[in-house]
Amino acid sequence: MAMGQMPKALLERPALLPGLDFYFNAYIDLQNDRPMGMAIGPIPWSSIVTFAQIHSLDLDDLHELNHLIRKMEQADREHDEKKGNA
């Protein structure tokens, strides 16, 4: 790659809609709470609830947070399967 040329992955990265960075950052923060064993488990519900409480989310926001966390987990699994890391 020539000096100063942006990598293809950065050029093609998806843009987050305003406000979605909160959920993405929550997902990154909560990754450390995953149980480890023979395989990496899902982020525990209790960790998502605690995160929501710390950030003063109401019940609707908690459900949205959980929904988006689960969708990001699914996308990660699908990505790993495509790469052969599953």
Phi, psi and omega in degrees: 000133180290151179299131178088357179271132181283134178299148181304320181300323178286323179295328184258009182293145179287149176265135177276139174292153180306134178094339181285344178299329177302314182289321178296316179295325175298316179300314179298314180298320185280349179303328182292345181270358181296137174289142179246139178198229176294333177216163178281128181271176178288160175295127182297143176305319182299325178292322179293318178298315180299316178301315180298319179295316180300325182262015175055040178279144175276179186299318179297318179293324176298316179296321178294317178301311180300315180301313183289324176300313181296323177293321178292323175298316180298316179297320177298314179299314180297321178296316179296321179297320178295324179279351181081023181261005184275000000 
